[in-house]
Each structure stands twice: as structure tokens, then as C-alpha cells.
CSV table of C-alpha atoms in Angstrom, one decimal:
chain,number,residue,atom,x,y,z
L,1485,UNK,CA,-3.5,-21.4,-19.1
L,1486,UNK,CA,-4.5,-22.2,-19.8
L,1487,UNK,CA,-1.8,-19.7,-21.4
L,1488,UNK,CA,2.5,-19.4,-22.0
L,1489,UNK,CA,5.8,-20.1,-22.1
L,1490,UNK,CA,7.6,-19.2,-25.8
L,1491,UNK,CA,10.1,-21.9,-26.3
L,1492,UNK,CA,12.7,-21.7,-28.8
L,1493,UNK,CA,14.1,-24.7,-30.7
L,1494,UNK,CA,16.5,-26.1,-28.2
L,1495,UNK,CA,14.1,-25.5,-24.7
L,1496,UNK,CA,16.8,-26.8,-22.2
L,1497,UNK,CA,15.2,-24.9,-19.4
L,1498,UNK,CA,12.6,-22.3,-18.6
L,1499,UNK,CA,13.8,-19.5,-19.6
L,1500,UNK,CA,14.5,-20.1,-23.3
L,1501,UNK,CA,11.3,-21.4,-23.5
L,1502,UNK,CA,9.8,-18.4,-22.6
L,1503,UNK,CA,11.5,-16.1,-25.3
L,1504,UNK,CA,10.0,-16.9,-28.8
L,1505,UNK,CA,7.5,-18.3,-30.4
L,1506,UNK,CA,8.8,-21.0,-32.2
L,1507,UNK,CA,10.2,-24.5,-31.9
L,1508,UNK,CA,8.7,-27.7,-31.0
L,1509,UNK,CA,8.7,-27.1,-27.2
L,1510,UNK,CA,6.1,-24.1,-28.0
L,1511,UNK,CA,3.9,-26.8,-27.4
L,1512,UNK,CA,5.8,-28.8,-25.0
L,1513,UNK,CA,6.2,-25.9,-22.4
L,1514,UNK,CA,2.5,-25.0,-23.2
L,1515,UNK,CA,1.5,-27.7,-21.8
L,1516,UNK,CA,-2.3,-28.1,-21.6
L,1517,UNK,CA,-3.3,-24.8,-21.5
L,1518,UNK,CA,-0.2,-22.8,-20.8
L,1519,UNK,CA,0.9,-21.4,-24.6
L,1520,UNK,CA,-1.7,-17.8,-23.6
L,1521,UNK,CA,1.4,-16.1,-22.5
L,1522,UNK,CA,3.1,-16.0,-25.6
L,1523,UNK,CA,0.7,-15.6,-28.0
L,1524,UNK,CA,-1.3,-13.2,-26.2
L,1525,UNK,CA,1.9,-11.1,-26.0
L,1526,UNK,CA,1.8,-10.6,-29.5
L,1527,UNK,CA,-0.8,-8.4,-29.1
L,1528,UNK,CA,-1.1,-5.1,-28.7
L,1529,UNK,CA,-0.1,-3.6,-25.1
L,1530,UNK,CA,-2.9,-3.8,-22.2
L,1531,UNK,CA,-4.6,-1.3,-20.6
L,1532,UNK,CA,-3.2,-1.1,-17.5
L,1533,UNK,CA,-5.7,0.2,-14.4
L,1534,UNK,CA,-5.2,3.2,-12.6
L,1535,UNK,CA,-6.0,2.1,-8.7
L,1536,UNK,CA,-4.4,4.2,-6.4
L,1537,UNK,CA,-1.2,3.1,-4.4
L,1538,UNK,CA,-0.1,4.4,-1.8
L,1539,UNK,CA,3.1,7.4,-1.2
L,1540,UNK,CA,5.7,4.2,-1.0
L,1541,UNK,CA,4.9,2.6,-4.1
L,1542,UNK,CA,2.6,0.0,-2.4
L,1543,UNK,CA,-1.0,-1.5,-3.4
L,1544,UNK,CA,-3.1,-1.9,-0.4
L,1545,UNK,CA,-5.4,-4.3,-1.0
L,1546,UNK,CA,-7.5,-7.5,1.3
L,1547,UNK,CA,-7.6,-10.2,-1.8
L,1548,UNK,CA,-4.5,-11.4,-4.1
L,1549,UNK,CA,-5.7,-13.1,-7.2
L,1550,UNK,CA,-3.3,-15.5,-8.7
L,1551,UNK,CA,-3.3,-16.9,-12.4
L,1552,UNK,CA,-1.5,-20.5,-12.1
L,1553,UNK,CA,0.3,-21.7,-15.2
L,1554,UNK,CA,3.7,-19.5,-15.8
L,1555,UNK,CA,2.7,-17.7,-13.0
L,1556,UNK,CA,3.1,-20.5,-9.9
L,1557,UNK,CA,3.2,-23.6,-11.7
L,1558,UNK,CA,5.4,-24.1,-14.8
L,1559,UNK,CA,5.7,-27.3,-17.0
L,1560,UNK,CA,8.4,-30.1,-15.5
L,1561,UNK,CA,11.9,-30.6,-16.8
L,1562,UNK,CA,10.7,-34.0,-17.7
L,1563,UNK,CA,7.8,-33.1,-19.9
L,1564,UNK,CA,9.6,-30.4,-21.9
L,1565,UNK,CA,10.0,-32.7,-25.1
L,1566,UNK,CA,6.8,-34.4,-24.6
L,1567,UNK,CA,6.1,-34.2,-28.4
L,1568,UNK,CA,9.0,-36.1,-29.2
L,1569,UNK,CA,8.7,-38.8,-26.6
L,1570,UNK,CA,5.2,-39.4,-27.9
L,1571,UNK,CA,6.0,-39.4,-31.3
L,1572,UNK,CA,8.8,-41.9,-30.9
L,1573,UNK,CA,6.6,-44.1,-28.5
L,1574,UNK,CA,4.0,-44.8,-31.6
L,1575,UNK,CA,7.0,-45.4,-33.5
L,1576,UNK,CA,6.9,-42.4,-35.7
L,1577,UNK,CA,10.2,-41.0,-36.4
L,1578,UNK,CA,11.0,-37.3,-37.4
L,1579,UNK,CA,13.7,-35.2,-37.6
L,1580,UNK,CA,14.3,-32.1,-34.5
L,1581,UNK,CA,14.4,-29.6,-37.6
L,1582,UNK,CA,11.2,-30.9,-39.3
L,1583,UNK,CA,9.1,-30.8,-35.5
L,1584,UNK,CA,10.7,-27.6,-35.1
L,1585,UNK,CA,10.1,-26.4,-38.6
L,1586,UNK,CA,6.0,-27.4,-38.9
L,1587,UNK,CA,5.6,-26.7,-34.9
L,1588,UNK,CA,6.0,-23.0,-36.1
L,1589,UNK,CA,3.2,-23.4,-38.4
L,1590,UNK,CA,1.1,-25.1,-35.7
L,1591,UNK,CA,1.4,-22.1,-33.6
L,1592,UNK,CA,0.3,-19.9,-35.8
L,1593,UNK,CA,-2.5,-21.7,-36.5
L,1594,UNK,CA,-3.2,-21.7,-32.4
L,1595,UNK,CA,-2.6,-18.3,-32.7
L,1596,UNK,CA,-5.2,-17.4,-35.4
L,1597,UNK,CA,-8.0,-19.5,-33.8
L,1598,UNK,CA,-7.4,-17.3,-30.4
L,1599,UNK,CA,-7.7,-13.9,-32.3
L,1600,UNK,CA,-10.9,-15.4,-33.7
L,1601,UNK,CA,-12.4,-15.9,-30.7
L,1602,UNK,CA,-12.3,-19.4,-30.0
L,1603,UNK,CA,-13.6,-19.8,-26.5
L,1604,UNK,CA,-10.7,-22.8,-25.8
L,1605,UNK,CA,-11.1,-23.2,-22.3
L,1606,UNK,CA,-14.6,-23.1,-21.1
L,1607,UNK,CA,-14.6,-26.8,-20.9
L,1608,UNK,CA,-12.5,-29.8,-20.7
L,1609,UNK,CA,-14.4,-30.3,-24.0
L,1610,UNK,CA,-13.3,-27.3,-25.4
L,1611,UNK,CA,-9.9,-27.4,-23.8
L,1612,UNK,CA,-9.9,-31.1,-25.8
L,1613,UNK,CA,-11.1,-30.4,-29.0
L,1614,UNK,CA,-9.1,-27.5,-28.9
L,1615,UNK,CA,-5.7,-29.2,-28.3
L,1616,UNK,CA,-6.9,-32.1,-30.4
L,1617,UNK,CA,-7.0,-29.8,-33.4
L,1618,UNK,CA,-3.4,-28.4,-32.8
L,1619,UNK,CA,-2.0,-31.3,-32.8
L,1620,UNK,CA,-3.8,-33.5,-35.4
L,1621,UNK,CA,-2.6,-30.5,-38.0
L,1622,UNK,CA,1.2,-30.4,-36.3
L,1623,UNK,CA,1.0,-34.6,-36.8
L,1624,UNK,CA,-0.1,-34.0,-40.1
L,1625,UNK,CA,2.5,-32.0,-41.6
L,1626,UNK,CA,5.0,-34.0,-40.3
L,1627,UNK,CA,3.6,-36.4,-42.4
L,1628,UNK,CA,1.9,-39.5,-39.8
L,1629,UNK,CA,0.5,-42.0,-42.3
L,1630,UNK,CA,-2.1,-43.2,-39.4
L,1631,UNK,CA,-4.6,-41.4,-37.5
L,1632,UNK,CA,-3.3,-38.1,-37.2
L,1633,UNK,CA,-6.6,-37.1,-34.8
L,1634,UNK,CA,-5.8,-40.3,-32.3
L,1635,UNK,CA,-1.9,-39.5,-32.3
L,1636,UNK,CA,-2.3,-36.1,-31.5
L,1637,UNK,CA,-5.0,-37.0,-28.6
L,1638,UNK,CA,-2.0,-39.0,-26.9
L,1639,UNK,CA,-0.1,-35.9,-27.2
L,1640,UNK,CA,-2.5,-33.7,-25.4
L,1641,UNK,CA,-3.2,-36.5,-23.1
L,1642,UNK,CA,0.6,-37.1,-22.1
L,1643,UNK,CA,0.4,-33.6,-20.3
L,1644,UNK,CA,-2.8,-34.1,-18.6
L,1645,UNK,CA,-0.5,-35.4,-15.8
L,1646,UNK,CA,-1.0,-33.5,-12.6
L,1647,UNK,CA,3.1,-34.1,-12.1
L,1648,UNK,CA,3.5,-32.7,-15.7
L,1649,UNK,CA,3.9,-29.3,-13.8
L,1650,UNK,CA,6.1,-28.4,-10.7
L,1651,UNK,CA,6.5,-24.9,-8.7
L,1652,UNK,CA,8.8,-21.8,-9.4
L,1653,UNK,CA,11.0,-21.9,-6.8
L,1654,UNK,CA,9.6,-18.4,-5.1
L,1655,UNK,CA,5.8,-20.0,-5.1
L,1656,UNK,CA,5.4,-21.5,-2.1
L,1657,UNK,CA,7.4,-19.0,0.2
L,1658,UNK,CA,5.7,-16.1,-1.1
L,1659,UNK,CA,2.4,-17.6,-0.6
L,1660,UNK,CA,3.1,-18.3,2.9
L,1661,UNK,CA,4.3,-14.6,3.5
L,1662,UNK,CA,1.0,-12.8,2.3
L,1663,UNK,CA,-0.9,-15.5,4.2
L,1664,UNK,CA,1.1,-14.8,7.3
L,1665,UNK,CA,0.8,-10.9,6.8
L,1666,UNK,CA,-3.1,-11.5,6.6
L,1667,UNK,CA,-3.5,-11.3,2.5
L,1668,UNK,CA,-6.6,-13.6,1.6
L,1669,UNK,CA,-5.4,-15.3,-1.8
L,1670,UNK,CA,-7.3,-16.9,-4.5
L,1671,UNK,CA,-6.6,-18.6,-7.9
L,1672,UNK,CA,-8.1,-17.2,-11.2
L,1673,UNK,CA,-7.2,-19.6,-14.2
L,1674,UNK,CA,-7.3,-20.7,-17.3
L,1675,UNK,CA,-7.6,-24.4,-17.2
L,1676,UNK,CA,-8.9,-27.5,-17.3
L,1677,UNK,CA,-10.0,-28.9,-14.4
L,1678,UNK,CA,-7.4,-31.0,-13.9
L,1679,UNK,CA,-5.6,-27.7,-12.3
L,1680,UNK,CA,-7.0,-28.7,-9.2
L,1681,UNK,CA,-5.1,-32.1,-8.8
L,1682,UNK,CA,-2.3,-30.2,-9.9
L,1683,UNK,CA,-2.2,-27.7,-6.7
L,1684,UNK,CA,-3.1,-31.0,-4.5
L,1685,UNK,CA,-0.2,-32.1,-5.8
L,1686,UNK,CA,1.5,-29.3,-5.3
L,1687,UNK,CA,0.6,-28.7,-1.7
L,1688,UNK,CA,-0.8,-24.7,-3.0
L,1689,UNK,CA,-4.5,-26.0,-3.0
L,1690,UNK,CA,-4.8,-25.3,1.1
L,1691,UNK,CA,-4.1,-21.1,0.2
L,1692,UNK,CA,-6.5,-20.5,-1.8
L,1693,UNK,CA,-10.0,-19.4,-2.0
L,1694,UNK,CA,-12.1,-18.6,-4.3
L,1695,UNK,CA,-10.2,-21.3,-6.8
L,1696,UNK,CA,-11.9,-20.3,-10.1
L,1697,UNK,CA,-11.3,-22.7,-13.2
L,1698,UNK,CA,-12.6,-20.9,-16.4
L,1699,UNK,CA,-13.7,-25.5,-17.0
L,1700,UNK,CA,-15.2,-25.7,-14.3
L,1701,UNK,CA,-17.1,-22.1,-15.0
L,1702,UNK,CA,-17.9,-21.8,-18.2
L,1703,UNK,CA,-15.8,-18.6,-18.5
L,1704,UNK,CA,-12.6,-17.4,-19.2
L,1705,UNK,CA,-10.0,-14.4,-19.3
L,1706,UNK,CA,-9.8,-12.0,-20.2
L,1707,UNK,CA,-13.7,-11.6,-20.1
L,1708,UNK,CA,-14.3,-9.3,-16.9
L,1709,UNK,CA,-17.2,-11.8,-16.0
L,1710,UNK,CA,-14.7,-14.3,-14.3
L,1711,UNK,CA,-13.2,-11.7,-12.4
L,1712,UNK,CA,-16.6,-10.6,-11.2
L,1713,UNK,CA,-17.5,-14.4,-10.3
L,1714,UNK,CA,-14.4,-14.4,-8.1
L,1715,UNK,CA,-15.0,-11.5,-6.3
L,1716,UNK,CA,-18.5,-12.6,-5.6
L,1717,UNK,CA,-17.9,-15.6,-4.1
L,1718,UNK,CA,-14.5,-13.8,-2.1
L,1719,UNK,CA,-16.7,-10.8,-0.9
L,1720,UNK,CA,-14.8,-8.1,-2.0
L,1721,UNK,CA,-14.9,-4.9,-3.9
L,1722,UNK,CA,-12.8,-4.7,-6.9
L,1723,UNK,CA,-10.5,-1.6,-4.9
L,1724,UNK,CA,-9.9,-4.8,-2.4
L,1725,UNK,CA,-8.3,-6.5,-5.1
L,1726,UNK,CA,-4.9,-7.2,-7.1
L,1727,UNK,CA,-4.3,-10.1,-10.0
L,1728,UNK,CA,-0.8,-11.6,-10.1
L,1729,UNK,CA,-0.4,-13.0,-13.6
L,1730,UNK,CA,2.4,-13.3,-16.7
L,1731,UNK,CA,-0.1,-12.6,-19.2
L,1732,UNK,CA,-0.2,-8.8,-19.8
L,1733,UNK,CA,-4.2,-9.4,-21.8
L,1734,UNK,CA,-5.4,-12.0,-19.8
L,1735,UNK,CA,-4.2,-10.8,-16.7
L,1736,UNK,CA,-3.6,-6.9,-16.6
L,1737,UNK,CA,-6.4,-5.9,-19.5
L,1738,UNK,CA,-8.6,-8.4,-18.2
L,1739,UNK,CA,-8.7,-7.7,-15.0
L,1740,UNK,CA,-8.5,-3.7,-15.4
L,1741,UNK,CA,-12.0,-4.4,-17.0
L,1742,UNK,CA,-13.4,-5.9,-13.8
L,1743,UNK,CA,-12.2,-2.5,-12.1
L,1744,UNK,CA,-8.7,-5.0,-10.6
L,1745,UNK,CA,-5.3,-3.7,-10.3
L,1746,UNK,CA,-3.3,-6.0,-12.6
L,1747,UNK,CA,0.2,-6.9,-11.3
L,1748,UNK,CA,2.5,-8.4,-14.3
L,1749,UNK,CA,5.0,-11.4,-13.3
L,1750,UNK,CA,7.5,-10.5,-16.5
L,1751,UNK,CA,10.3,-13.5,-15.0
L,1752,UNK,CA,11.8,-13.7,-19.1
L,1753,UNK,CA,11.5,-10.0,-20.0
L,1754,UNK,CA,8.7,-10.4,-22.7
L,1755,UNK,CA,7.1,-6.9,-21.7
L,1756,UNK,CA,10.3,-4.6,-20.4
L,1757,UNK,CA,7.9,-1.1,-21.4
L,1758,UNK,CA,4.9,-2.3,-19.3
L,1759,UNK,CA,4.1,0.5,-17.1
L,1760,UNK,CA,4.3,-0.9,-13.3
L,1761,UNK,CA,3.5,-2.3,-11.1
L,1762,UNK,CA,5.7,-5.0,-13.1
L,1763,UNK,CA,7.5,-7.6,-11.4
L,1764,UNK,CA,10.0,-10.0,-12.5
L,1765,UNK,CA,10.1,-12.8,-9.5
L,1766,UNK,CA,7.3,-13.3,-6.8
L,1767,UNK,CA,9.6,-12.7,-4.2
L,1768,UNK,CA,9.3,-8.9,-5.1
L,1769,UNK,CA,5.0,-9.4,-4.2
L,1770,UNK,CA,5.0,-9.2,-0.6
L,1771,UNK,CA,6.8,-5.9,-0.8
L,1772,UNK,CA,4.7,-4.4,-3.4
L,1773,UNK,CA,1.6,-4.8,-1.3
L,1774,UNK,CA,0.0,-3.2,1.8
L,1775,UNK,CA,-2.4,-4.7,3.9
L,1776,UNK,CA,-5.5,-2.5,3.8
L,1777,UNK,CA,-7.3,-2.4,6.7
């Protein structure tokens, strides 16, 4: 996500980064890819699909659709102050105030490229020259003397760690549940294609299939194309379907356009209105769903 954790100043753990858009860790808990979250949730509300559920509540469905950063893989505690460790590493010094002060302006820069319509993560390239421009402006304001470009390449390169990202805790059991009940699951992200080294990693790559990487496709969300490409190469009709995802655009709006049922992962309350089906940890998934025949 390539897409979205919201850190505030202090990011300590998870869950304050995943509250407002400012701070230093904006970028830190973003990760590679994973800011989309946040800034997408700035915009205005999704449309949020109408497929039917059944009398209890449930969605029956055949295929569960999975974004990956925010969503089953978050940034690791270890990574969270990233920009600082690679500052101080090239031996440029700055104060937590000043990172957090022109890290604000950073992001709203990444956020005004995005609304433009900057196709960030159809590539590594892309994903790259993307990041690389983030940066290079952030290490510029703070005033680096040297080669802002090179300096802020080490940043973006310092999370392109597969063990930069670890599991939520409910990940792994929930997966094995809706495999065991008979759920097919694939990924839908927005990443680089490092993602796949990630989930290796990770032990999640064995669960899924399709495993669609907008780099590796030259596509991304929330562009209903991607969702089509994955349900092509599952098999399945869009009323077989569900996508699991924190981004209420990328993941709800976008998929609703492919004819999907988006289900929202809110796990730090960003989007309390959205209608359901809304979910706050992915334990709460396998009872949500219904196995359709």
C-alpha cells in the first residue's frame, strides 16, 4: 500500500500511528507503500456496494480478497523511526520537532500528487521515483547540505526490507479458519513487488491465490480493472466475491466498481459512520461470511 497508517508525533505503537496525519512516523509507518490509508481517508466517503447478505447479517460468498499493508501486514516496531535512524546514520542531525514539523509538509505534498493522479504504484519504478521525490523534498527542508535525492533513496531503501513488516496478531489464525471452512483467498495490493518476499517471510504466501501486485501488473486501486484481473485469473463472478481492506477508496469504492462487496478493517476508528459491513479486528471475518455453495 501500497497505502496507511497516520502516525502522530510520538508513534510508540500502532495505534497512534494510525490516528493523524502528521509527524515524522507518517512516513515511517508508511512504509514503502503503506501511507494510502490515511490519506485516502481524507477523502470523501466511498460508495459502498449493495450485494445482498443473507437474513443473519452474513455475506455468502466462494473468494475473499485481501489488501496486505494495514490490513495483514503492518510496519515492525523496529522500523517505526526509520527516518531518524537513517538520518543520524549519514550523520545528519535534526531535531524531533523540526522532522516532525517539515514531515507534515511532506505529506501533504504526497497527498496532492495522489489527488492528481499520480499512478505511484504501477512499477517498482514508479513506486521509486515516487518515494524518492517524498523524501528528497522532506531532506530538503530539513536543510541536508549534500545530496538530498541520494539521502532520501537510503530512506526509501531502508524499508524495502522484507522483515520491515510483521503480522497483526489476528492474521494468521483467521486465514487458517476461512481456509479450513472452504473460503478460497487471494491478495489484491498495492505494492511493490517486494510484497511477495514479504508474505514468504511471513509464512501467508501458501493462502493465497490469485496474488495480484498492482508492480507486478501495471495496475492499481482503486481502478476496477485490477479487480477484474483477479477475478479472472480466480474464476469467479464478482457476486462470488468480498475485499477485506482498511482503505475505505481503495478498497470499498474500488472494488464496488468491479461489482465486489467491500468489507472495511477500521482497527483505529478512522471511519466510525461507514455503513457496514465494517469491522474493527479480523477475527470478527470468519463470522461475517457464509460459505456459498
Amino acid at each position: 500500500m501500497r497505502t496507511t497508517a497516520a502516525p502522530g508525533s510520538a508513534m510508540k505503537n500502532a495505534d497512534s500511528a494510525t490516528r493523524a496525519c502528521t509527524g515524522t512516523h507518517c512516513f515511517a509507518m508508511a512504509g514503502i507503500t503503506m501511507w494510502r490509508s490515511w490519506a485516502s481517508s481524507i477523502a470523501s466517503s466511498a460508495h459502498w456496494s449493495t450485494q445482498r447478505m443473507h437474513d443473519n447479517g452474513s455475506i455468502p460468498c466462494r473468494m475473499v480478497f485481501f489488501d496486505a499493508g494495514m490490513t495483514l501486514i503492518q510496519p515492525a516496531p523496529e522500523f517505526r523511526d526509520g527516518i531518524q535512524h537513517v538520518l543520524n546514520e549519514n550523520g545528519f542531525q535534526v531535531k524531533r520537532e523540526d522532522l516532525d514539523k517539515h514531515s507534515a509538509d511532506a505529506v501533504q505534498y504526497l497527498i496532492s500528487e495522489i489527488h492528481s493522479g499520480r499512478r505511484y504504484a504501477v512499477s517498482d519504478e514508479a513506486d521509486e521515483e515516487f518515494w524518492g521525490d517524498v523524501y528528497e523534498r522532506l531532506v530538503s527542508r530539513l536543510g541536508y547540505s549534500g545530496d538530498a535525492r541520494t539521502l532520501g533513496l537510503k530512506i526509501y531503501y531502508f524499508y524495502r526490507q522484507f522483515h520491515s513488516f510483521e503480522l497483526f496478531p489476528n492474521s494468521l489464525p483467521t486465514l487458517q479458519i476461512l481456509k479450513e471452512r472452504g473460503f478460497r483467498l487471494g491478495v489484491i495490493s498495492n505494492f511493490s513487488t517486494m510484497l511477495r518476499g514479504v508474505f514468504e517471510l511471513r509464512g501467508l504466501r501458501e493462502f493465497f491465490d490469485p496474488f495480484i501486485v498492482s508492480a507486478e501488473v501495471n495496475m492499481q486501486k482503486p481502478d476496477a480493472e485490477i479487480y477484474t484481473l483477479a477475478m479472472e485469473r480466480a474464476g469467479v463472478a464478482p457476486d462470488d466475491c468480498v475485499m477485506v481492506g482498511d482503505n475505505p477508496v481503495d478498497d470499498v469504492r474500488g472494488a464496488a466498481a468491479a461489482g465486489v462487496r467491500g468489507v472495511l478493517i477500521d482497527r483505529f476508528n478512522r471511519n466510525p459512520d461507514a455503513p457496514p459491513p465494517r469491522i474493527t479486528t479480523l477475527a470478527q471475518l470468519p463470522g461475517l461470511l457464509s460459505l456459498r455453495n
